[in-house]
Coordinates of C-alpha atoms and ligand atoms in Angstrom, one line a residue:
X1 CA 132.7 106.2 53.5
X2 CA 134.8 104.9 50.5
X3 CA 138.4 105.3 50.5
X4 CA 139.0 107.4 47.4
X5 CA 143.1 108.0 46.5
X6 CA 144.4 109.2 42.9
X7 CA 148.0 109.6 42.0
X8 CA 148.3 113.0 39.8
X9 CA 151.8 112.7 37.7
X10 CA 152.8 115.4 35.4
X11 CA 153.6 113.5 32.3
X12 CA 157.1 115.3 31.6
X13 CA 159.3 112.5 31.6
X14 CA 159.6 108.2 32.3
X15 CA 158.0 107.3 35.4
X16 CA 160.3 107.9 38.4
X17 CA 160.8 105.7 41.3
X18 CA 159.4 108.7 43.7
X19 CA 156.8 109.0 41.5
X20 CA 156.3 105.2 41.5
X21 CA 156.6 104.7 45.4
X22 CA 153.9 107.9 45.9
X23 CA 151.6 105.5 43.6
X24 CA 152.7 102.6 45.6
X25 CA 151.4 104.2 48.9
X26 CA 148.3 105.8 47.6
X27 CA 147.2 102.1 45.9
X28 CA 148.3 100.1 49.1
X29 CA 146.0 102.5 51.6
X30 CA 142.9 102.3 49.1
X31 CA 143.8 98.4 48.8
X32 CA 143.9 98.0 52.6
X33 CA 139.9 100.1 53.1
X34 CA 138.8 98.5 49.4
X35 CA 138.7 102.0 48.3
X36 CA 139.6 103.2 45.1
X37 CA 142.4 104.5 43.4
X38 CA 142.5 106.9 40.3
X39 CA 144.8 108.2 38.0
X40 CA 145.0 112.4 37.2
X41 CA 147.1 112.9 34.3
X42 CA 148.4 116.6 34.9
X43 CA 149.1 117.4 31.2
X44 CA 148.2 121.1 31.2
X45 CA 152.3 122.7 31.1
X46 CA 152.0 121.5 27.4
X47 CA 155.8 122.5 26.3
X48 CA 156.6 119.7 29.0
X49 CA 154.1 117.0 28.4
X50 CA 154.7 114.5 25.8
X51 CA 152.0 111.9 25.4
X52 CA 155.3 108.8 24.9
X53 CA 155.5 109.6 28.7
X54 CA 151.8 109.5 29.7
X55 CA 152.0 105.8 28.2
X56 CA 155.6 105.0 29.5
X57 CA 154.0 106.1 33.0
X58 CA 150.9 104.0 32.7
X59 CA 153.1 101.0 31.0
X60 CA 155.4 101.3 34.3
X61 CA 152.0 101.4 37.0
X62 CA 150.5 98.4 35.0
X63 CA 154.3 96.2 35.7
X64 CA 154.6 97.3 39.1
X65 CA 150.5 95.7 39.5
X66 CA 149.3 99.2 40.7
X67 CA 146.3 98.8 39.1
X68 CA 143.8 101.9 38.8
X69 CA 139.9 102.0 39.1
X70 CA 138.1 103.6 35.8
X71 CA 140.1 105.7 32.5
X72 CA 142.7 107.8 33.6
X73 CA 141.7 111.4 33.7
X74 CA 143.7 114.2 31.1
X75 CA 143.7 117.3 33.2
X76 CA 143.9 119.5 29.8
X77 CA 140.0 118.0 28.8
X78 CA 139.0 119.6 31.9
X79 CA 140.3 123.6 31.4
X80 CA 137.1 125.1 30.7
X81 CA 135.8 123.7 33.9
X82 CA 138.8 125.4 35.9
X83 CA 138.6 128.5 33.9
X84 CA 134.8 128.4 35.5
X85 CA 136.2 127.9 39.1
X86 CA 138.3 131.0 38.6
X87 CA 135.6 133.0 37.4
X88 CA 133.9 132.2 40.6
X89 CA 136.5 133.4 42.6
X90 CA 136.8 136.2 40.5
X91 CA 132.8 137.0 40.8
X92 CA 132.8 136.1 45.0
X93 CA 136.1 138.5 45.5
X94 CA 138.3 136.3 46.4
X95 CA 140.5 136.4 43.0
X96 CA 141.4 139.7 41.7
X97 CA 143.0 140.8 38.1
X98 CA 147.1 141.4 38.2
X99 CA 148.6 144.1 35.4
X100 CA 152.0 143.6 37.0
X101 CA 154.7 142.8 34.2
X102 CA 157.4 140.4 33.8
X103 CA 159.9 143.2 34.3
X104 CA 158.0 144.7 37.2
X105 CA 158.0 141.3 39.1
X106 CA 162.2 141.5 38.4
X107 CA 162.6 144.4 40.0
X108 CA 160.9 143.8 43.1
X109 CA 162.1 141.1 43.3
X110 CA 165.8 142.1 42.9
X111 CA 164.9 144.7 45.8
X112 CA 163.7 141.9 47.4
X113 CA 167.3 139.9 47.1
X114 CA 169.6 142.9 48.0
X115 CA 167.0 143.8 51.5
X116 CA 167.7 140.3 52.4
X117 CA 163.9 139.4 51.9
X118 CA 162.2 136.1 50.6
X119 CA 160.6 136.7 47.0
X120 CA 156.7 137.6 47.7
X121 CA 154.4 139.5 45.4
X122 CA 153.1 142.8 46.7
X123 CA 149.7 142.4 46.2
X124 CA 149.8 145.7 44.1
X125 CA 146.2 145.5 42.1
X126 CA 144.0 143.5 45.0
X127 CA 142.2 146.8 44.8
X128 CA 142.3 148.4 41.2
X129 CA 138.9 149.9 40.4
X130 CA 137.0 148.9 37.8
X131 CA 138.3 152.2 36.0
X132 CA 141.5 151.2 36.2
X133 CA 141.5 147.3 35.0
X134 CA 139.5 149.0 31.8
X135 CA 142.6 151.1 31.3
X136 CA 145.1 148.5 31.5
X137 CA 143.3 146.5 29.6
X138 CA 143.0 149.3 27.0
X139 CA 146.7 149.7 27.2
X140 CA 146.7 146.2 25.8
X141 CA 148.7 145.2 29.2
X142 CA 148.3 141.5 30.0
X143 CA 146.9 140.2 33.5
X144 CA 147.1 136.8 35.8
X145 CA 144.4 135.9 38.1
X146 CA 145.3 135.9 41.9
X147 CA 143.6 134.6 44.8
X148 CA 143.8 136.6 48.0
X149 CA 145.8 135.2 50.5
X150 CA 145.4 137.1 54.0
X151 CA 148.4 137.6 55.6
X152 CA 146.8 137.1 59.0
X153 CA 145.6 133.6 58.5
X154 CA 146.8 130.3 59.9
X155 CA 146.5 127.4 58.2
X156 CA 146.0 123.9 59.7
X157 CA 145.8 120.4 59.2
X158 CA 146.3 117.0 60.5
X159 CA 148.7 115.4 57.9
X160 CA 148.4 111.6 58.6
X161 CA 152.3 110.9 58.6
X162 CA 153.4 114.3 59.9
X163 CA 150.6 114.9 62.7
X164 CA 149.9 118.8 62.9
X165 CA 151.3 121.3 60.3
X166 CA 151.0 124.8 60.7
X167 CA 151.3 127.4 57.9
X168 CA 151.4 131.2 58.1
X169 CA 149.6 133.2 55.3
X170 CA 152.4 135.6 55.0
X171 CA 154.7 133.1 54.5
X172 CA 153.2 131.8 50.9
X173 CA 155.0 134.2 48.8
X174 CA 151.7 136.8 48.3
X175 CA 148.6 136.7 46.9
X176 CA 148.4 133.4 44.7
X177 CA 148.3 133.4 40.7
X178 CA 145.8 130.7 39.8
X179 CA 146.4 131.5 35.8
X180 CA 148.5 132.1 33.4
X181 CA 148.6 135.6 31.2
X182 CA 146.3 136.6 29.1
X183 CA 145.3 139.8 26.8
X184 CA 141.9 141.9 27.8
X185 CA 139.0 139.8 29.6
X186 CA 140.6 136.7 29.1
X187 CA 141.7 134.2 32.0
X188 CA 144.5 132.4 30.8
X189 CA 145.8 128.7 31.2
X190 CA 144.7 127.5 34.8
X191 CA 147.8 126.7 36.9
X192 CA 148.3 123.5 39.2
X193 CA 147.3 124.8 42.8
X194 CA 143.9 125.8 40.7
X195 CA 143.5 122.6 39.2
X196 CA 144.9 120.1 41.5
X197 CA 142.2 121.5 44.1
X198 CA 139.1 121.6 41.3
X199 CA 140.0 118.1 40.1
X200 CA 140.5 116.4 43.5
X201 CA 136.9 117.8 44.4
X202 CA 135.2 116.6 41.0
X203 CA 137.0 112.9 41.6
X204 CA 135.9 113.2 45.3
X205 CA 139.2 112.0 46.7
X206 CA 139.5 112.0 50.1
X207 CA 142.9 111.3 50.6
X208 CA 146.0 112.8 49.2
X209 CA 149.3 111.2 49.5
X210 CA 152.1 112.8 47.7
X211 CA 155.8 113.9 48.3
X212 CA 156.8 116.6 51.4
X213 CA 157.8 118.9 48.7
X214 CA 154.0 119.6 48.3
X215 CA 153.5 120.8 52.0
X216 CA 153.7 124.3 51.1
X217 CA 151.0 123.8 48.2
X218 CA 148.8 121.9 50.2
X219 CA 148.9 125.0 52.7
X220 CA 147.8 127.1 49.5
X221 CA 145.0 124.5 48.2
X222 CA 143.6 124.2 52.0
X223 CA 142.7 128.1 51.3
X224 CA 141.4 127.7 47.4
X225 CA 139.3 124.6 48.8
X226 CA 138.0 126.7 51.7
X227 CA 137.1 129.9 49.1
X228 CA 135.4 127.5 47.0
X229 CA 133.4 125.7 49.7
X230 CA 134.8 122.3 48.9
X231 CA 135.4 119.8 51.3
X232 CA 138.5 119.1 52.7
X233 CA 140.6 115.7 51.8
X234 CA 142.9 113.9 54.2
X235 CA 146.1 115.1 53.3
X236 CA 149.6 112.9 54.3
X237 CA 153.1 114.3 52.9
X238 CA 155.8 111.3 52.6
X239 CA 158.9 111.9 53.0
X240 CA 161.3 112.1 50.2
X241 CA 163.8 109.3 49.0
X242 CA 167.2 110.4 49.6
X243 CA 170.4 109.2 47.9
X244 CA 173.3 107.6 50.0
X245 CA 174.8 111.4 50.3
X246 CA 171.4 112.1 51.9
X247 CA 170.3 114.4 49.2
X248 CA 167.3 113.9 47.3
X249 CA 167.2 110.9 44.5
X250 CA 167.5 112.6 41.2
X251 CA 168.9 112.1 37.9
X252 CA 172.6 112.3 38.5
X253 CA 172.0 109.1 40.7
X254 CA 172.0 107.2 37.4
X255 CA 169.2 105.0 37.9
X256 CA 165.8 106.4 38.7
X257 CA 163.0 105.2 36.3
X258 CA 161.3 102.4 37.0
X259 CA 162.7 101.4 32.9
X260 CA 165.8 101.4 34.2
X261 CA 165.3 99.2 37.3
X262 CA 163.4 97.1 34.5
X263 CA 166.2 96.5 32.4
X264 CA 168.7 96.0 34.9
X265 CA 166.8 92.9 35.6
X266 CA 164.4 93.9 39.2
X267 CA 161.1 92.3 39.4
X268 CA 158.1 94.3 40.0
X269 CA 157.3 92.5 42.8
X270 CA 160.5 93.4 43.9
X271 CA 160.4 96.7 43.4
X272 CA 157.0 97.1 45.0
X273 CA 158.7 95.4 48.2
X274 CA 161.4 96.9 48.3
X275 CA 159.4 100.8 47.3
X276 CA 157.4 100.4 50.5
X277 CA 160.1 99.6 53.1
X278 CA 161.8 103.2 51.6
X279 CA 159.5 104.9 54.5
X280 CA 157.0 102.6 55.5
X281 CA 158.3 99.7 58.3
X282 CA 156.3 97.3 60.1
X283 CA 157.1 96.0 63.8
X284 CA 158.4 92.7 63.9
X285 CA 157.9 91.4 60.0
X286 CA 157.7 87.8 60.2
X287 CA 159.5 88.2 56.7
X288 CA 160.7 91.3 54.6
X289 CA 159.6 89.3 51.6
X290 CA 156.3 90.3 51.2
X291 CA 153.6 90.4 48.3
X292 CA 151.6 93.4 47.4
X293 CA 148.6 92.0 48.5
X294 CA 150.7 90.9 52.1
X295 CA 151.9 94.5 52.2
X296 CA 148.7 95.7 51.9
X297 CA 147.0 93.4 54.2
X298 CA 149.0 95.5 57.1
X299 CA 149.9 99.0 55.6
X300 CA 148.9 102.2 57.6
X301 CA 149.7 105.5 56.3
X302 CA 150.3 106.8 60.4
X303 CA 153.1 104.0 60.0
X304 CA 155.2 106.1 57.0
X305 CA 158.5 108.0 58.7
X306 CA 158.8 111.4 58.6
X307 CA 162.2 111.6 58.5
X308 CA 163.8 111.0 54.8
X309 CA 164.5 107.3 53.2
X310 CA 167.9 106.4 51.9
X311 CA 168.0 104.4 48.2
X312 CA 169.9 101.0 49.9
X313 CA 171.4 99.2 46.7
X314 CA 172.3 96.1 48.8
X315 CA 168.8 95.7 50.1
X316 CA 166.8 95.8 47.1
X317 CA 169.5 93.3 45.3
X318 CA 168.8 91.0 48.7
X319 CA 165.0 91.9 48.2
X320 CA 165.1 90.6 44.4
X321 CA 167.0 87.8 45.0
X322 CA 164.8 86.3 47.6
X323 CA 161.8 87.2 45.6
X324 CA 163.9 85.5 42.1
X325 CA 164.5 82.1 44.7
X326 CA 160.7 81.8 45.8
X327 CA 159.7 82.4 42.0
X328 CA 158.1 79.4 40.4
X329 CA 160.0 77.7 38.5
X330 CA 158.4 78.1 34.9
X331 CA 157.6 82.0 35.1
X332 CA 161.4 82.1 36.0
X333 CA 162.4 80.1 33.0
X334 CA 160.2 82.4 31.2
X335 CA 162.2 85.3 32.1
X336 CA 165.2 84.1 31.3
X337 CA 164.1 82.4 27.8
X338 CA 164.3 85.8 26.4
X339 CA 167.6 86.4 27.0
X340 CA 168.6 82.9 26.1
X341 CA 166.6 83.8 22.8
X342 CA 168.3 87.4 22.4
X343 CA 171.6 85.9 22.8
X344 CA 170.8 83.0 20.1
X345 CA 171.7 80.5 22.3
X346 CA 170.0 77.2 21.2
X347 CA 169.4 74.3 23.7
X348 CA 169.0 70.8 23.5
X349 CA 165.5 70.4 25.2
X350 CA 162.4 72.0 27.5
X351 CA 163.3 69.6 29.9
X352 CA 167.0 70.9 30.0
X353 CA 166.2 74.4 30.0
X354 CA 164.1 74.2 33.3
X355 CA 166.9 72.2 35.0
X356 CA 169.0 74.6 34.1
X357 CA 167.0 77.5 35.2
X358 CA 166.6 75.1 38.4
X359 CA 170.7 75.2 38.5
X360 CA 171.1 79.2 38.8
X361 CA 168.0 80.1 40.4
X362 CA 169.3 79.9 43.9
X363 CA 172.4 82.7 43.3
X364 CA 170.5 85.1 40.7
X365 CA 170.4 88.6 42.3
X366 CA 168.7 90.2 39.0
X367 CA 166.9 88.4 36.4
X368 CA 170.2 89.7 33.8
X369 CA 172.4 87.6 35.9
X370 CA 171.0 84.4 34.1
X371 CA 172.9 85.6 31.4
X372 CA 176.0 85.2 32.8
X373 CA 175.9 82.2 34.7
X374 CA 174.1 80.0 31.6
X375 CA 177.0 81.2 29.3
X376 CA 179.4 78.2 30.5
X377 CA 176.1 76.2 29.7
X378 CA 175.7 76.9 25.6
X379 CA 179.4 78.0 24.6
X380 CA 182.7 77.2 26.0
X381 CA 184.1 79.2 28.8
X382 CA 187.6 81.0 28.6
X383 CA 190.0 79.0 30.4
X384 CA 190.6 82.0 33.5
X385 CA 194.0 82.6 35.3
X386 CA 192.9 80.5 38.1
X387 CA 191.5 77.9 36.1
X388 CA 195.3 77.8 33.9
X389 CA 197.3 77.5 36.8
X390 CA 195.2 75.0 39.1
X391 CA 195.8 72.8 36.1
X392 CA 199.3 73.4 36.2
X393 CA 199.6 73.1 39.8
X394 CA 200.0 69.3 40.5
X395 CA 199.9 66.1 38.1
X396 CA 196.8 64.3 39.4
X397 CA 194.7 67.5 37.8
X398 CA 195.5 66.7 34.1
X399 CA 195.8 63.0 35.3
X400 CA 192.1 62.9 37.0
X401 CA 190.9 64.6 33.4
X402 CA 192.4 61.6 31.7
X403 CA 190.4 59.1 33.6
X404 CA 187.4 60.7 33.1
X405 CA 187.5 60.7 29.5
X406 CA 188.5 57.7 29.8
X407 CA 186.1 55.9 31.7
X408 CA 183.7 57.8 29.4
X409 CA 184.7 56.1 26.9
X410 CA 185.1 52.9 28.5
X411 CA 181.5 52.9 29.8
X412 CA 180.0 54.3 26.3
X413 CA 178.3 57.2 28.6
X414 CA 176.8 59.6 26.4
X415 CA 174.3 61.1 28.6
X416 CA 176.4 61.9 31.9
X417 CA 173.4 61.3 34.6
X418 CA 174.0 61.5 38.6
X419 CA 174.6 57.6 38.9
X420 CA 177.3 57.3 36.0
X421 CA 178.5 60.6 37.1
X422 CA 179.5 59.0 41.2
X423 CA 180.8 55.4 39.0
X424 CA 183.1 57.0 37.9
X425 CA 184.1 59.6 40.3
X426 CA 184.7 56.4 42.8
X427 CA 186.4 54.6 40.4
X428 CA 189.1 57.1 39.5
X429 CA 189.4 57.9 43.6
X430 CA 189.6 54.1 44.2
X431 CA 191.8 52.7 41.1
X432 CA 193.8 55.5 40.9
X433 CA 193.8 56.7 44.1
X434 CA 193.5 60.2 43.1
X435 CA 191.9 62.9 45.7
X436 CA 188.2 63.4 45.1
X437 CA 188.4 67.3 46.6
X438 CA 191.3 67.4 43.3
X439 CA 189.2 65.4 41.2
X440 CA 186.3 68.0 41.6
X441 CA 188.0 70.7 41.2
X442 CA 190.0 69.6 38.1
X443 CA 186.6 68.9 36.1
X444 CA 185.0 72.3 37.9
X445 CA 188.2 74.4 36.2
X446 CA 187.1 72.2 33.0
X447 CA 183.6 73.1 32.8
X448 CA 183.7 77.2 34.3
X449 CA 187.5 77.7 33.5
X450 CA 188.0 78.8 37.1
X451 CA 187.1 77.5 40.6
X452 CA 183.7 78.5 41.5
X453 CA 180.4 77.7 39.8
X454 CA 177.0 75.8 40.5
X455 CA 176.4 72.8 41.7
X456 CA 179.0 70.4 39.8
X457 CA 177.3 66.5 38.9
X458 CA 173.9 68.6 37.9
X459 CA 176.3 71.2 35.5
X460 CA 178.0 68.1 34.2
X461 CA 174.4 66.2 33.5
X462 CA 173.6 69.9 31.6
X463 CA 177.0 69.9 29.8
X464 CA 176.8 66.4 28.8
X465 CA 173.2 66.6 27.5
X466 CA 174.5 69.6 25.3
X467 CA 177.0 67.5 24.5
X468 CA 180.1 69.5 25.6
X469 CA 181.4 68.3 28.3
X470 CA 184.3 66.3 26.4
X471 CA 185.1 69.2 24.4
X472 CA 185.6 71.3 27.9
X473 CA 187.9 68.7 29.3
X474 CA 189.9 67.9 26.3
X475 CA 190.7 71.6 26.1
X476 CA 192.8 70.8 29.0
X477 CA 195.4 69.3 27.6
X478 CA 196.0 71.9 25.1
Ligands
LIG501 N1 151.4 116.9 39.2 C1 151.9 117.0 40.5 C2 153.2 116.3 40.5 O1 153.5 115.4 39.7 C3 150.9 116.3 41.4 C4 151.1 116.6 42.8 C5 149.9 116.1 43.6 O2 149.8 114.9 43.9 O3 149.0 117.0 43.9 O4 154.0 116.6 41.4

C-alpha cells in the first residue's frame, strides 16, 4: 500500500528547526517506500496565523529540498466539512452540548489546584435533557461541543519509535471539546484534535510523524478516529531537540528558524544532514556526510531514539564545512559572489574569482566566512599586533621585503605566477642568504598583516593579479 506522510504546521510564526526536522523525517520515510508526502496547513487559530508565515514555511521546505506531492492543503477551506464530522458525533451520541462558563470552568478548576488535583472537566452536561439545552439556549448561554471520553478505557498503540504506549481515559483531562463557543444551535470553530483527525482521514495518511509532545493528543485522536469509524494511521512520536542545558530548543536559544541558520551561512544540505543525525543514527556510517537522497536510501523510522537530541553547534559547523569542501567549485563561487557583490568588492577577472574561491574553500565553516577570508584579497589588511612586531623582530624581515620588491622590479614581473614567485624566493635565500621560513613569513605578515592565512605563492598570484601586492609590502616600511 502507498506510503502516505503529511507534515501539518500551524502557520504562527518562521519555520522552526523542530518543525523543519519533523518535515525532514516524514519526507525521508515516504522517500525511502516512494510514498508521498503532503503538506496540511493548520491555519484555523486565525488571531495566530499570518499568511507571511505560511509562505516563509513553504519558502524554508522548498531550500531544505523537502519537496511535497500536490497543493498544500489550508485547513480553514475545509471547516464546514469538520463542522459536519461534529454533527455526526453529535447525532450518533458520542458528542454532547456544554453550557459550562468561562467562570464555572475557573472555579473548578481552582478547587481542583487547592485538592491537589490535575485540571479535568467534570463532564457536568453529558446528560442534559433535551428540556434543558432548550433552556440554556434560551438563556442566551453559549456551549462547546465535547466528545465522551470514558473513563474506563485504555488506549493503545504501537508507536513506530516508542514501541507500545498506553493511555488511561481518565487521565485526558475529561470529556474532550472538539469546538469552540457558540450562541444557540450553532457549533463553533472546530478545534485541532477534531480537525487533525478529519483531515488525516480525507488525505488518507497513513503515517504520522510528529513531535512526543503530541503523545497525549494522539491518545485523544485514537478515540475520535475510532467514534468516527476511520481507519487508524501508523503513528511514531520523535523525540524532542533539546538545548545543551537539556531543555527543549526554543526561542531564548537564539537561533531556531531555519532563516536564521540561512543567514548565518549553513547550507541546506547541511542542515538536512545534520537535522537527521539529531535523533536518527545509523550503525557504522561509512561517512556522516550524507545526501538526502543517501540518507534516505537507509532511513527507518524504528531507528529514531527515544530518548531526547541535544542541538551540537560544533557538529553541524563540522557537518557544513565538509559539505562546503565537497561543493563544486562553481555553485560555491556562486555563493559567495553575492557577498562579494553586497560588499562592492570588484575583481579583476572570472578566472580570478574561482581561484580564489578555490583558495578558501578548504577552511570555510559557513558560507559567511568567505567574507572574511577574501577581505585581504580586494582591500588592504590592517597591519595586526603580531604582524607589527614580527616586522620589528629581526633585520632580515624588512630586509627579505626589500629584495622582493626588488627583484620585482628587476625581473619586470607584473603578473606574480608560481614559477616567478620560487625565482625569486631562491634567489633572495641564495644571494642573500636570508632564511626562507623568515622570508615566508615576512611577505605572509605583508599580505594578511599577521601570521596565518591561506596558502601563500597562490595568495600572492591573487594579490599580484589585483595588483596589490606591492602596495601590501611597501606598507612595511612605513
Ligand atoms: N498543527 C500541529 C502542530 O504544528 C500539527 C501536529 C500534527 O502533526 O498533528 O503542532
Amino acid at each position: 500500500m502507498e506510503k502516505r506522510l503529511r507534515l501539518a504546521p500551524s502557520p504562527t510564526g518562521l519555520l522552526h528547526i523542530g518543525t523543519a526536522r519533523t518535515a525532514l523525517f516524514n519526507w525521508l520515510y515516504a522517500k525511502k517506500h516512494n510514498g508521498k508526502f503532503f503538506i496540511r496547513i493548520e491555519d484555523t487559530d486565525i488571531v495566530r496565523s499570518k499568511s507571511e508565515y505560511t509562505t516563509n514555511i513553504l519558502d524554508g521546505l522548498n531550500w531544505l529540498g523537502l519537496n511535497w506531492n500536490e497543493e498544500p492543503i489550508k485547513q480553514s477551506d475545509r471547516i464546514s466539512i469538520h463542522k459536519n464530522h461534529i454533527k455526526k458525533l453529535l447525532d450518533i451520541g458520542a458528542a454532547y452540548r456544554c453550557f459550562t462558563s468561562e467562570s464555572e470552568i475557573n472555579e473548578l478548576r481552582e478547587k481542583q489546584k487547592k485538592s491537589g488535583l490535575p485540571p479535568k472537566h467534570d463532564n457536568r452536561h453529558r446528560n442534559l435533557t433535551s428540556k434543558e439545552i432548550k433552556e440554556f439556549i434560551s438563556q442566551g448561554k453559549s456551549s462547546v461541543i465535547r466528545f465522551i471520553v470514558d473513563e474506563e478505557t485504555e488506549i493503545r498503540w504501537d508507536d513506530q519509535i516508542r514501541g507500545k504506549i498506553k493511555w488511561q481515559g481518565k487521565d485526558l483531562g475529561g470529556d474532550l471539546v472538539l469546538s469552540r463557543r457558540a450562541l444557540g444551535n450553532e457549533i463553533g470553530d472546530p478545534l485541532y484534535n477534531l480537525a487533525v483527525v478529519v483531515d488525516d482521514n480525507f488525505m488518507n495518511i497513513t503515517h504520522v510523524v510528529r513531535g512526543e509532545d503530541h503523545i497525549s493528543n494522539t491518545a485523544k485522536q485514537i478515540l475520535i478516529y475510532k467514534a468516527l469509524d476511520f481507519k487508524l494511521p501508523i503513528f511514531s512520536h520523535t523525540p524532542l531537540i533539546l538545548n545543551s542545558e537539556g531543555k527543549k530548543l526554543s526561542k531564548r536559544d537564539c537561533v531556531t528558524s531555519i532563516d536564521e541558520f540561512r543567514e548565518m551561512g549553513y547550507l541546506p544540505e547541511a542542515l538536512t544532514n545534520y537535522m537527521a543525525f539529531l535523533g536518527w543514527s545509523i550503525k557504522n556510517p561509512e561517512s556522516e556526510i550524507l545526501s538526502l537522497a543517501e540518507i534516505s536510501n537507509v532511513f527507518n523510522l524504528s531507528d529514531i531514539n527515544k530518548a531526547g537530541a541535544k542541538f551540537n553547534w560544533e557538529k553541524l559547523n563540522w557537518i557544513n564545512s565538509q559539505h562546503i569542501k565537497q561543493m563544486e567549485l562553481t555553485k560555491l563561487y556562486n555563493f559567495i559572489k553575492k557577498y562579494w557583490n553586497d560588499m562592492g568588492w570588484e575583481s579583476p577577472s572570472s578566472e580570478w574569482d574561482l581561484k580564489l574561491t578555490n583558495l578558501i574553500q578548504d577552511s570555510m565553516i559557513l558560507l559567511k566566512d568567505a567574507i572574511d577570508q577574501s577581505k585581504p584579497f580586494f582591500i588592504l589588511s590592517q597591519m595586526k599586533k603580531e604582524g607589527k612586531e614580527f616586522l620589528e623582530s629581526k633585520k632580515e624581515v624588512k630586509e627579505s621585503l626589500k629584495y622582493i620588491l626588488f627583484y620585482l622590479k628587476e625581473a619586470n614581473i607584473t603578473k606574480v605566477n608560481k614559477d616567478n614567485a620560487r625565482e625569486i624566493i631562491n634567489k633572495i635565500t641564495v644571494n642573500h642568504s636570508i632564511k626562507k621560513g623568515i622570508l615566508m613569513k615576512s611577505l605572509r605578515v605583508a599580505f594578511f598583516g599577521c601570521l596565518s592565512g591561506p596558502d601563500l605563492i597562490q595568495s600572492w598570484e591573487l594579490f599580484s593579479e589585483n595588483k596589490i601586492d606591492i602596495p601590501l609590502i611597501e606598507r612595511c616600511f612605513n
